[in-house]
């Protein structure tokens, strides 16, 4: 297919789609919030606000330590994680988010030429199995060899999102299993699907295009500053913010706060309200229903 133009930038057709899982494909971010709040309430603490959760999402141990610093609980990191693990049964209630089964079915089985599929998640492979063992629409879309999780032997805590490693590893797995004679997929031919701010930055750092589909709570935190997220520059801003300061305050982006579909100025990233709005043709992805 021909190259695609976005905001005066020209891109090759997408040949690979790399997905986060929690809060993007399934409603597990809400389940995580319930688990965290259960623990916080047991110590007389208030609900976890999205201004703090935004700093914790997808960041592994570092993100959880930020949450604990805010909560000021009389327990260690290991004690916290044990309390979280004790409630893993709640993940068996996870369901796909709207339009996800159809999107995954289309991308994994109806594209011509075929689009490669991979997972790149900060969560562990164990929790992924708990969350999705009852969800065939999720499991059937991704080859086992193209799944990278936070406990992957090639990953380390220091290299989790917003570092690009998990996406580059996923691309490496895709390229290691290409068909005979197929040209390697380049980063700019990859489309990352993410819900977290750290994930968007990781995708941008990997040199990939990004489709950001944030939770409504996260959208509210970054309202008016979505462009900074899409540019992959949110990390530098967060370093300037106190943990108790609402991330969305301060100077607003030029784009209207009321817009539900935004593009980065360089055309490398877009924000959607839900995956139902995904435009295959815009990314040079052709569907064949025959």
Coordinates of C-alpha atoms in Angstrom, one line a residue:
X1 CA 0.0 0.0 0.0
X2 CA 1.1 3.6 -0.5
X3 CA 2.6 5.8 2.2
X4 CA 0.2 7.7 4.5
X5 CA 0.3 11.4 5.3
X6 CA -0.6 12.8 8.7
X7 CA -0.1 16.5 9.7
X8 CA 2.3 17.0 6.8
X9 CA 4.3 14.0 7.8
X10 CA 4.6 10.9 5.6
X11 CA 4.6 7.4 7.1
X12 CA 4.9 3.9 5.7
X13 CA 1.9 1.5 6.1
X14 CA 1.7 -0.2 9.5
X15 CA 3.0 -3.7 9.4
X16 CA 2.9 -4.5 13.1
X17 CA 0.6 -3.6 16.0
X18 CA 2.0 -3.9 19.6
X19 CA -0.5 -3.7 22.4
X20 CA -0.4 -3.0 26.1
X21 CA -3.1 -5.0 28.0
X22 CA -4.3 -3.4 31.3
X23 CA -6.8 -0.7 30.7
X24 CA -6.5 -0.9 26.9
X25 CA -7.8 -4.4 26.0
X26 CA -9.5 -5.3 29.3
X27 CA -11.0 -3.5 32.3
X28 CA -8.2 -4.6 34.6
X29 CA -7.2 -1.0 35.5
X30 CA -10.5 -0.6 37.3
X31 CA -9.9 -3.9 39.1
X32 CA -6.4 -2.8 40.1
X33 CA -8.0 0.4 41.5
X34 CA -10.5 -1.7 43.5
X35 CA -7.7 -3.8 44.9
X36 CA -5.6 -0.8 45.8
X37 CA -8.5 1.0 47.4
X38 CA -9.4 -2.1 49.5
X39 CA -5.9 -2.0 51.0
X40 CA -5.9 1.8 51.5
X41 CA -9.3 1.6 53.2
X42 CA -8.0 -1.0 55.6
X43 CA -5.6 1.6 56.9
X44 CA -8.1 4.4 57.0
X45 CA -6.8 6.0 53.8
X46 CA -8.9 7.6 51.1
X47 CA -9.4 6.3 47.5
X48 CA -6.4 6.4 45.2
X49 CA -6.9 9.5 43.0
X50 CA -6.1 9.4 39.3
X51 CA -3.5 12.1 39.8
X52 CA -1.4 9.6 41.7
X53 CA -2.4 6.5 39.7
X54 CA -1.3 8.4 36.5
X55 CA 2.2 8.3 38.0
X56 CA 2.1 4.7 39.0
X57 CA 0.6 3.1 35.8
X58 CA 2.9 0.8 33.8
X59 CA 6.0 1.8 35.8
X60 CA 6.6 -1.4 37.7
X61 CA 8.3 -1.2 41.1
X62 CA 9.2 2.5 40.7
X63 CA 5.5 3.4 40.1
X64 CA 4.3 1.4 43.0
X65 CA 6.9 3.1 45.3
X66 CA 5.5 6.4 44.3
X67 CA 2.0 5.3 45.2
X68 CA 3.3 4.1 48.6
X69 CA 5.1 7.4 49.2
X70 CA 1.8 9.2 48.6
X71 CA -0.2 6.8 50.8
X72 CA 2.2 6.8 53.8
X73 CA 1.2 3.3 54.9
X74 CA 3.1 1.6 57.7
X75 CA 4.1 -1.4 55.5
X76 CA 6.9 -2.2 53.1
X77 CA 6.8 -2.6 49.4
X78 CA 6.9 -6.4 49.7
X79 CA 4.1 -6.3 52.2
X80 CA 2.0 -4.2 49.8
X81 CA 2.6 -6.5 46.9
X82 CA 1.7 -9.5 49.0
X83 CA -1.6 -7.8 49.9
X84 CA -2.2 -7.1 46.2
X85 CA -1.4 -10.7 45.2
X86 CA -3.9 -11.9 47.8
X87 CA -6.7 -10.3 45.8
X88 CA -5.7 -11.6 42.4
X89 CA -8.9 -13.7 42.2
X90 CA -10.7 -10.4 41.3
X91 CA -8.9 -10.4 38.0
X92 CA -11.0 -13.4 36.9
X93 CA -13.9 -10.9 36.5
X94 CA -12.0 -9.0 33.8
X95 CA -13.9 -8.3 30.5
X96 CA -12.7 -7.0 27.2
X97 CA -13.2 -3.2 26.7
X98 CA -15.7 -2.0 24.0
X99 CA -14.8 -2.9 20.4
X100 CA -11.6 -4.8 21.5
X101 CA -12.7 -8.3 20.3
X102 CA -13.6 -7.0 16.8
X103 CA -10.5 -4.9 16.5
X104 CA -8.2 -7.8 17.5
X105 CA -10.1 -10.2 15.2
X106 CA -9.7 -7.8 12.3
X107 CA -6.1 -7.1 12.8
X108 CA -5.0 -10.7 13.5
X109 CA -7.0 -12.5 10.8
X110 CA -8.4 -10.1 8.2
X111 CA -5.5 -7.9 7.1
X112 CA -4.0 -8.0 3.7
X113 CA -1.1 -7.9 3.8
X114 CA -1.0 -9.5 7.2
X115 CA -0.3 -7.3 10.2
X116 CA 1.9 -8.8 12.9
X117 CA 0.6 -8.8 16.4
X118 CA 2.5 -8.5 19.8
X119 CA 1.9 -7.8 23.4
X120 CA 4.2 -5.4 25.4
X121 CA 3.0 -5.2 29.0
X122 CA 4.6 -4.2 32.3
X123 CA 2.5 -6.7 34.1
X124 CA 3.7 -10.3 34.8
X125 CA 2.9 -13.2 32.6
X126 CA 1.1 -14.8 35.6
X127 CA -1.3 -12.0 36.1
X128 CA -1.9 -11.9 32.3
X129 CA -3.0 -15.6 32.5
X130 CA -5.3 -14.9 35.4
X131 CA -6.9 -11.9 33.7
X132 CA -7.4 -13.4 30.2
X133 CA -7.6 -17.2 30.6
X134 CA -11.4 -16.9 30.1
X135 CA -11.1 -14.4 27.3
X136 CA -10.3 -16.3 24.0
X137 CA -10.7 -13.1 22.0
X138 CA -7.6 -11.8 23.7
X139 CA -5.5 -14.9 23.8
X140 CA -6.1 -16.0 20.2
X141 CA -4.9 -12.7 18.7
X142 CA -1.3 -12.9 19.8
X143 CA 1.3 -15.6 19.1
X144 CA 2.9 -16.9 22.2
X145 CA 6.3 -16.1 20.9
X146 CA 5.4 -12.4 20.5
X147 CA 4.4 -11.6 24.1
X148 CA 6.7 -9.6 26.3
X149 CA 5.8 -9.0 30.0
X150 CA 7.4 -7.3 32.9
X151 CA 8.9 -10.5 34.2
X152 CA 10.4 -11.4 30.9
X153 CA 14.1 -12.6 31.3
X154 CA 15.1 -9.8 28.9
X155 CA 13.4 -7.1 30.9
X156 CA 14.6 -5.3 34.1
X157 CA 12.9 -2.9 36.5
X158 CA 15.2 -0.1 35.4
X159 CA 14.1 -0.5 31.8
X160 CA 10.3 -0.6 32.1
X161 CA 8.1 2.1 30.7
X162 CA 8.6 5.0 30.0
X163 CA 11.8 3.4 28.7
X164 CA 11.3 1.9 25.2
X165 CA 12.7 -1.5 25.8
X166 CA 9.5 -3.5 26.1
X167 CA 8.3 -2.3 22.7
X168 CA 11.7 -2.9 21.1
X169 CA 11.8 -6.4 22.5
X170 CA 8.4 -7.1 21.1
X171 CA 9.5 -5.9 17.7
X172 CA 12.5 -8.1 18.0
X173 CA 10.3 -11.1 18.7
X174 CA 8.2 -10.3 15.7
X175 CA 11.2 -10.0 13.4
X176 CA 12.6 -13.3 14.8
X177 CA 9.5 -15.1 13.5
X178 CA 8.9 -13.6 10.1
X179 CA 8.0 -15.7 7.1
X180 CA 10.6 -16.8 4.7
X181 CA 11.9 -13.9 2.6
X182 CA 9.8 -11.3 4.5
X183 CA 11.6 -8.0 5.2
X184 CA 12.2 -7.1 8.8
X185 CA 9.7 -4.7 10.3
X186 CA 11.1 -1.3 11.1
X187 CA 10.1 0.7 14.2
X188 CA 8.3 3.4 12.1
X189 CA 6.2 0.6 10.6
X190 CA 4.9 -0.3 14.1
X191 CA 1.8 1.1 15.8
X192 CA 1.7 1.0 19.6
X193 CA -1.7 0.9 21.3
X194 CA -1.4 2.3 24.9
X195 CA -3.6 3.6 27.6
X196 CA -0.9 4.9 30.0
X197 CA 1.1 8.1 29.8
X198 CA 4.4 6.2 30.5
X199 CA 3.4 3.8 27.7
X200 CA 2.9 6.6 25.2
X201 CA 6.3 8.0 26.0
X202 CA 7.9 4.5 25.7
X203 CA 6.4 4.0 22.3
X204 CA 7.6 7.4 21.1
X205 CA 11.1 6.7 22.4
X206 CA 11.1 3.4 20.5
X207 CA 10.5 5.3 17.3
X208 CA 7.1 3.9 16.8
X209 CA 3.7 5.5 16.1
X210 CA 1.3 5.5 19.0
X211 CA -2.5 5.3 19.5
X212 CA -3.3 6.5 23.0
X213 CA -6.7 5.4 24.4
X214 CA -6.7 6.7 28.0
X215 CA -9.1 5.9 30.8
X216 CA -11.6 8.6 31.5
X217 CA -9.9 9.3 34.8
X218 CA -6.5 9.7 33.2
X219 CA -8.0 12.0 30.5
X220 CA -9.3 14.2 33.2
X221 CA -5.9 14.5 34.9
X222 CA -4.3 15.5 31.6
X223 CA -7.2 17.6 30.2
X224 CA -5.9 20.4 28.2
X225 CA -2.3 19.0 28.2
X226 CA -2.9 15.9 26.0
X227 CA -0.5 17.2 23.4
X228 CA 2.4 16.9 25.8
X229 CA 1.5 13.2 26.3
X230 CA 1.2 12.6 22.5
X231 CA 4.6 14.3 22.0
X232 CA 6.2 11.8 24.5
X233 CA 7.3 14.7 26.8
X234 CA 5.2 13.9 29.8
X235 CA 8.0 12.4 31.8
X236 CA 10.0 15.6 32.0
X237 CA 6.9 17.5 33.1
X238 CA 6.1 15.0 35.9
X239 CA 9.5 15.5 37.4
X240 CA 8.6 19.1 38.0
X241 CA 5.3 18.3 39.7
X242 CA 4.8 17.5 43.4
X243 CA 2.9 14.2 44.0
X244 CA 0.1 16.2 45.6
X245 CA -0.3 18.6 42.6
X246 CA -2.9 17.8 40.0
X247 CA -1.1 17.0 36.8
X248 CA -3.6 18.8 34.6
X249 CA -3.0 22.2 36.1
X250 CA -1.0 25.0 34.5
X251 CA -0.6 26.0 30.9
X252 CA -3.0 24.3 28.5
X253 CA -2.3 23.0 25.1
X254 CA -3.4 25.0 22.1
X255 CA -5.8 22.3 21.0
X256 CA -9.4 22.6 22.4
X257 CA -10.1 20.9 25.7
X258 CA -13.4 19.6 24.2
X259 CA -11.8 17.7 21.4
X260 CA -12.0 13.9 21.8
X261 CA -9.7 13.0 18.9
X262 CA -6.3 14.7 18.9
X263 CA -3.1 14.3 16.9
X264 CA 0.5 15.2 18.0
X265 CA 1.8 18.1 15.9
X266 CA 4.4 15.8 14.2
X267 CA 1.7 13.2 13.3
X268 CA 3.4 10.3 15.2
X269 CA 0.6 9.9 17.8
X270 CA -3.1 10.2 18.2
X271 CA -5.6 10.1 21.0
X272 CA -8.9 8.3 20.8
X273 CA -11.7 8.1 23.3
X274 CA -12.2 4.4 22.5
X275 CA -10.9 1.8 20.0
X276 CA -14.2 1.8 18.1
X277 CA -12.9 5.0 16.5
X278 CA -9.8 3.4 15.1
X279 CA -9.3 4.2 11.4
X280 CA -7.5 1.3 9.7
X281 CA -7.2 3.1 6.4
X282 CA -5.4 6.0 8.0
X283 CA -2.5 3.6 8.9
X284 CA -2.4 1.9 5.6
X285 CA -4.1 -1.2 7.0
X286 CA -6.3 -3.0 4.5
X287 CA -9.0 -5.4 5.7
X288 CA -10.1 -8.3 3.6
X289 CA -13.4 -9.8 4.6
X290 CA -13.6 -12.5 1.9

